[in-house]
Amino acid sequence: MALSDYVHTFGQQLLWRYGERVHKLAINAGFTCPNRDGSKGRGGCTFCNNSSFSPNARQDPDVSEQIEAGRKVLAKRTGAKKFLAYFQAYTNTYDDPAQLKARYDSALAEPGVIGLAIGTRPDCVPPAVLDLLAGYREQGYEIWLELGLQSAFDYTLERVNRGHGFAEYREAVLAAHERGLPVCTHLIVGLPGEEPAHNLLSLERVLDLGVEGLKLHPLHVVKGTMLANQWRRGEYVPWHLHQYVETVADMVERTPPEVCYHRLTGTADEKILLAPGWCNWKWRVLNAIERELASRGTRQGSCIEENTSTQRCKGTEAVKGIMGLG
Ligand code: SF4
């Protein structure tokens, strides 16, 4: 058995749809972030050091060169011929539409690039940008809007200095869907003050609104962040691997089978990772999630399938408790 026997993965979906593997090429197109330059806030999210989110992305803003370099590496390693240009670092819609178009166009002009995945904040997707992305989709490109929500709880978002709330996320998802754009929502597991039940409720709110993809990430403490200072002072305690694995399995069980998981864990460059150490063992984490689902006898959607007892799905009592229903 493989992880994709239990989870609808993005890689598997692309393989079915294109008949061959499609790889994401992470690029850094030289954007900044409104939560850093003062327009939304200063200092950024408490956990943010962008090199931790895109350890393989080069800092060179020449998009074509980055794609060519990444494509060569991936083609040699995997034989891949098709790619999605993943605008990952910082806020990749934070510019005027003409400038954005120039950068997106240069990615799409590269051989083998069949589409774009655009990582951004929910409060940074004005209509003109969504129209631009929808236009690419109408031309037949594979386009994904990746929205960093992290938590559906406004008090958590405030605590980590996100500079936006759930309302902005809701608005962005509705506006994207109006234009037929698929949305992949990023959620972080293990945020300060949150328990597994928060993650289950964040997931529920995201699914209620409708979403085509999800990306889960453990909260890791990296150098050069406010979170690192809180961790040193003992104000933040990272989760253990088993807590992460059990929570992710709970979330997968509650996710409808048609929603695809773009990611179930995330790594950080070991040069900047402070804690937890297991964040760096991507395959160990993924294998543990697969084993957890296998041992429960569940898979994606098990908790919402007809005739499947929710008793088999862990975490139900905790959710009732946080909602005041327990
Ligand atoms: S995590 Fe994203 S939104 Fe937050 S400061 Fe970093 S780049 Fe900006």
XYZ file of C-alpha atoms and ligand atoms in Angstrom:
334
model
C 0.000 0.000 0.000
C 1.081 3.589 -0.534
C 0.003 6.911 0.964
C -2.111 7.546 -2.136
C -4.186 4.446 -1.246
C -5.383 6.351 1.820
C -5.202 9.969 0.705
C -6.192 11.731 -2.520
C -2.879 13.368 -3.303
C -2.323 16.184 -5.782
C 0.481 14.237 -7.454
C -1.841 11.316 -8.061
C -4.586 13.608 -9.375
C -2.202 15.206 -11.880
C -0.983 11.773 -12.960
C -4.576 10.680 -13.690
C -5.432 13.887 -15.518
C -2.259 14.270 -17.589
C -1.202 10.634 -17.935
C 2.258 11.444 -16.604
C 3.889 12.965 -13.547
C 3.676 16.746 -13.223
C 6.128 18.357 -10.811
C 5.960 21.681 -9.058
C 8.941 23.985 -9.505
C 9.222 26.343 -6.525
C 10.395 29.804 -7.499
C 11.104 33.040 -5.736
C 9.951 35.843 -8.023
C 11.259 38.621 -5.812
C 7.996 39.662 -4.172
C 7.660 41.049 -0.675
C 4.708 40.856 1.717
C 2.189 43.478 2.923
C 2.569 42.041 6.413
C 6.238 42.982 6.337
C 6.449 46.279 4.472
C 3.947 48.126 6.674
C 0.894 48.189 4.412
C -0.777 45.498 6.562
C 1.748 45.151 9.319
C 5.402 44.976 10.196
C 7.547 42.073 11.279
C 5.430 39.492 9.460
C 3.816 36.400 10.902
C 5.543 35.265 14.089
C 6.668 32.000 12.455
C 7.782 33.425 9.112
C 11.254 33.171 7.742
C 10.583 32.662 4.065
C 13.675 30.567 3.441
C 12.016 27.919 5.626
C 9.061 27.650 3.252
C 11.007 27.480 0.034
C 14.405 25.996 0.892
C 15.083 25.004 -2.716
C 13.934 28.206 -4.337
C 16.634 30.539 -5.547
C 16.619 34.180 -4.576
C 17.303 35.290 -8.153
C 14.169 37.081 -9.383
C 14.761 35.945 -12.980
C 11.848 33.539 -13.225
C 12.947 31.914 -16.498
C 16.411 31.112 -15.180
C 15.006 29.607 -12.007
C 12.613 27.427 -13.959
C 15.304 26.268 -16.332
C 17.617 25.353 -13.462
C 14.862 23.553 -11.525
C 13.617 21.761 -14.620
C 17.085 20.395 -15.397
C 17.455 19.005 -11.867
C 13.977 17.436 -11.835
C 14.237 16.066 -15.375
C 17.545 14.368 -14.498
C 16.209 12.969 -11.219
C 12.695 11.939 -12.270
C 12.476 12.170 -16.063
C 9.621 14.679 -15.634
C 8.545 16.634 -18.701
C 5.613 18.635 -17.353
C 5.780 21.235 -14.595
C 3.758 23.749 -12.639
C 5.560 26.982 -11.808
C 4.971 27.402 -8.088
C 5.264 31.051 -7.049
C 5.936 30.255 -3.422
C 8.042 32.795 -1.546
C 6.284 35.745 0.105
C 3.030 37.136 -1.402
C 2.953 36.352 -5.091
C 0.025 38.609 -6.020
C 1.445 41.683 -4.299
C 2.121 43.928 -7.295
C 0.129 45.680 -9.966
C -1.521 43.330 -12.479
C 0.727 44.369 -15.376
C 3.858 43.467 -13.406
C 2.289 40.230 -12.243
C 1.332 39.328 -15.794
C 4.912 39.838 -16.963
C 6.226 37.448 -14.314
C 3.510 34.835 -14.795
C 3.859 35.031 -18.592
C 7.601 34.435 -18.419
C 6.981 31.275 -16.362
C 4.322 29.989 -18.758
C 6.600 30.634 -21.741
C 9.118 28.080 -20.449
C 9.110 24.648 -22.130
C 7.125 22.037 -20.207
C 5.356 24.525 -17.931
C 1.635 23.713 -18.108
C 0.392 26.050 -15.409
C 0.840 28.070 -12.263
C 0.344 27.640 -8.531
C 0.228 31.076 -6.914
C 0.835 31.288 -3.168
C -0.610 34.366 -1.500
C -2.538 35.911 1.393
C -6.360 36.026 1.394
C -6.328 39.829 1.700
C -4.130 40.296 -1.363
C -6.219 38.992 -4.256
C -8.081 41.941 -5.779
C -10.542 41.330 -8.647
C -8.007 42.344 -11.323
C -5.564 39.669 -10.143
C -8.252 36.992 -9.998
C -9.385 37.986 -13.497
C -5.799 37.632 -14.723
C -5.526 34.120 -13.257
C -8.970 33.141 -14.543
C -7.867 34.288 -18.015
C -4.948 31.829 -17.953
C -7.301 29.070 -16.905
C -9.621 29.879 -19.807
C -6.607 29.481 -22.112
C -6.242 25.894 -20.842
C -3.496 26.312 -18.258
C -3.577 24.463 -14.935
C -4.057 27.273 -12.418
C -4.248 27.034 -8.621
C -4.720 29.837 -6.153
C -2.958 28.837 -2.925
C -4.349 30.808 0.011
C -2.503 30.855 3.332
C -5.184 30.754 5.992
C -3.286 28.719 8.634
C -6.174 28.790 11.134
C -9.879 29.658 10.924
C -9.730 31.179 14.413
C -9.296 34.947 14.410
C -7.768 34.926 17.889
C -5.037 32.562 16.685
C -4.450 34.651 13.555
C -4.076 37.714 15.750
C -1.723 35.894 18.101
C 0.607 34.958 15.230
C 0.305 38.450 13.690
C -1.219 37.329 10.393
C -2.817 40.706 9.741
C -6.029 39.181 8.347
C -8.954 37.180 9.658
C -11.273 34.439 8.435
C -13.589 37.010 6.802
C -10.937 37.987 4.230
C -10.329 34.324 3.469
C -14.057 33.745 2.943
C -14.268 36.706 0.567
C -11.225 35.548 -1.422
C -12.534 31.991 -1.819
C -15.953 33.185 -2.993
C -14.378 35.610 -5.479
C -12.038 32.896 -6.822
C -14.875 30.405 -7.197
C -17.022 32.971 -8.993
C -14.305 32.928 -11.662
C -13.908 29.142 -11.691
C -10.489 29.226 -10.016
C -9.611 26.224 -7.844
C -8.350 27.069 -4.369
C -5.792 25.218 -2.284
C -5.916 26.317 1.352
C -2.880 26.142 3.611
C -3.430 25.189 7.249
C -0.791 24.956 9.966
C -1.024 22.251 12.617
C 0.338 23.100 16.068
C -0.139 26.889 16.188
C 0.308 28.593 19.588
C -2.734 28.142 21.811
C -4.308 25.570 19.507
C -5.157 21.934 20.179
C -6.055 19.219 17.650
C -9.720 20.208 17.974
C -8.885 23.652 16.582
C -7.425 22.034 13.488
C -10.520 19.921 13.006
C -12.744 22.976 13.298
C -10.550 25.031 10.969
C -10.834 22.203 8.460
C -14.601 22.088 8.892
C -14.960 25.831 8.230
C -12.751 25.597 5.154
C -14.664 22.601 3.795
C -18.012 24.269 4.505
C -16.981 27.157 2.289
C -15.784 24.777 -0.421
C -12.211 24.140 -1.439
C -10.543 21.998 -4.073
C -7.179 21.428 -2.386
C -5.540 21.478 1.025
C -1.992 21.791 2.227
C -1.027 20.917 5.793
C 2.166 22.023 7.465
C 3.532 21.464 10.973
C 4.456 24.648 12.781
C 8.202 24.681 12.933
C 10.387 27.090 14.844
C 13.042 28.609 12.622
C 15.796 31.088 13.264
C 15.141 34.783 12.849
C 11.462 34.705 13.887
C 9.391 35.985 16.788
C 8.309 32.399 17.378
C 11.947 31.438 17.947
C 12.133 33.959 20.814
C 8.876 32.647 22.287
C 10.211 29.075 22.029
C 13.483 30.055 23.759
C 11.488 31.624 26.595
C 9.378 28.466 26.903
C 6.234 30.266 25.727
C 5.751 27.920 22.795
C 6.193 24.156 22.985
C 6.348 22.366 19.621
C 4.160 19.331 19.075
C 5.473 15.788 19.177
C 5.501 13.799 15.973
C 2.732 11.478 17.182
C 0.432 14.466 17.931
C 0.980 15.804 14.436
C 0.436 12.416 12.802
C -2.763 11.696 14.749
C -4.176 15.160 14.027
C -3.418 14.931 10.312
C -5.028 11.476 10.181
C -8.119 12.926 11.930
C -8.263 15.711 9.332
C -7.823 13.336 6.399
C -10.670 11.139 7.680
C -12.943 14.208 7.711
C -12.035 15.404 4.214
C -14.313 14.497 1.287
C -12.538 12.174 -1.180
C -12.775 14.676 -4.049
C -10.633 17.290 -2.247
C -6.951 16.727 -2.996
C -4.074 17.103 -0.581
C -1.200 19.061 -2.100
C 0.895 18.402 0.979
C 0.623 16.608 4.317
C 3.793 17.892 5.916
C 6.544 20.420 5.322
C 10.257 20.621 5.874
C 12.617 23.429 6.767
C 16.240 23.904 5.864
C 18.229 22.255 8.662
C 20.490 25.328 8.776
C 17.604 27.393 10.173
C 15.336 24.788 11.817
C 15.345 25.009 15.624
C 12.436 22.722 16.546
C 10.863 20.213 16.317
C 13.646 18.113 14.796
C 11.230 15.653 13.165
C 10.092 18.386 10.753
C 13.082 17.548 8.634
C 12.191 13.896 8.144
C 9.581 14.316 5.440
C 9.322 10.645 4.538
C 9.279 9.488 8.124
C 6.331 11.815 8.771
C 4.479 10.725 5.617
C 5.088 7.039 6.378
C 3.820 7.555 9.921
C 0.596 9.162 8.589
C 0.114 6.224 6.231
C 0.689 3.722 9.067
C -1.713 5.615 11.339
C -4.532 5.457 8.774
C -3.752 1.797 8.040
C -3.871 0.894 11.728
C -7.224 2.680 12.153
C -8.630 0.980 9.058
C -9.675 4.383 7.709
C -8.826 6.618 4.751
C -9.745 10.038 3.371
C -13.439 10.643 3.875
C -14.015 7.683 6.213
C -15.654 9.881 8.836
C -18.175 11.326 6.439
C -19.023 8.236 4.445
C -22.452 6.786 4.931
C -22.547 3.687 7.125
C -19.172 4.499 8.669
C -19.374 4.923 12.402
C -17.771 8.171 13.566
C -16.695 6.156 16.611
C -13.856 4.862 14.452
C -12.680 8.401 13.849
C -10.647 9.849 16.659
C -11.023 13.381 17.906
C -14.811 13.624 17.752
C -15.156 14.208 21.496
C -12.490 16.919 21.436
C -14.347 18.801 18.715
C -17.584 18.619 20.655
C -15.722 19.935 23.697
C -14.295 23.009 21.996
C -17.693 23.768 20.473
C -19.282 23.516 23.920
C -21.297 20.473 22.876
C -19.449 17.859 24.934
S 4.044 33.870 6.250
Fe 3.400 34.838 4.331
S 1.943 36.411 4.997
Fe 3.149 35.875 6.813
S 4.844 37.373 6.838
Fe 5.542 35.510 5.773
S 5.222 35.957 3.613
Fe 3.968 37.408 4.781
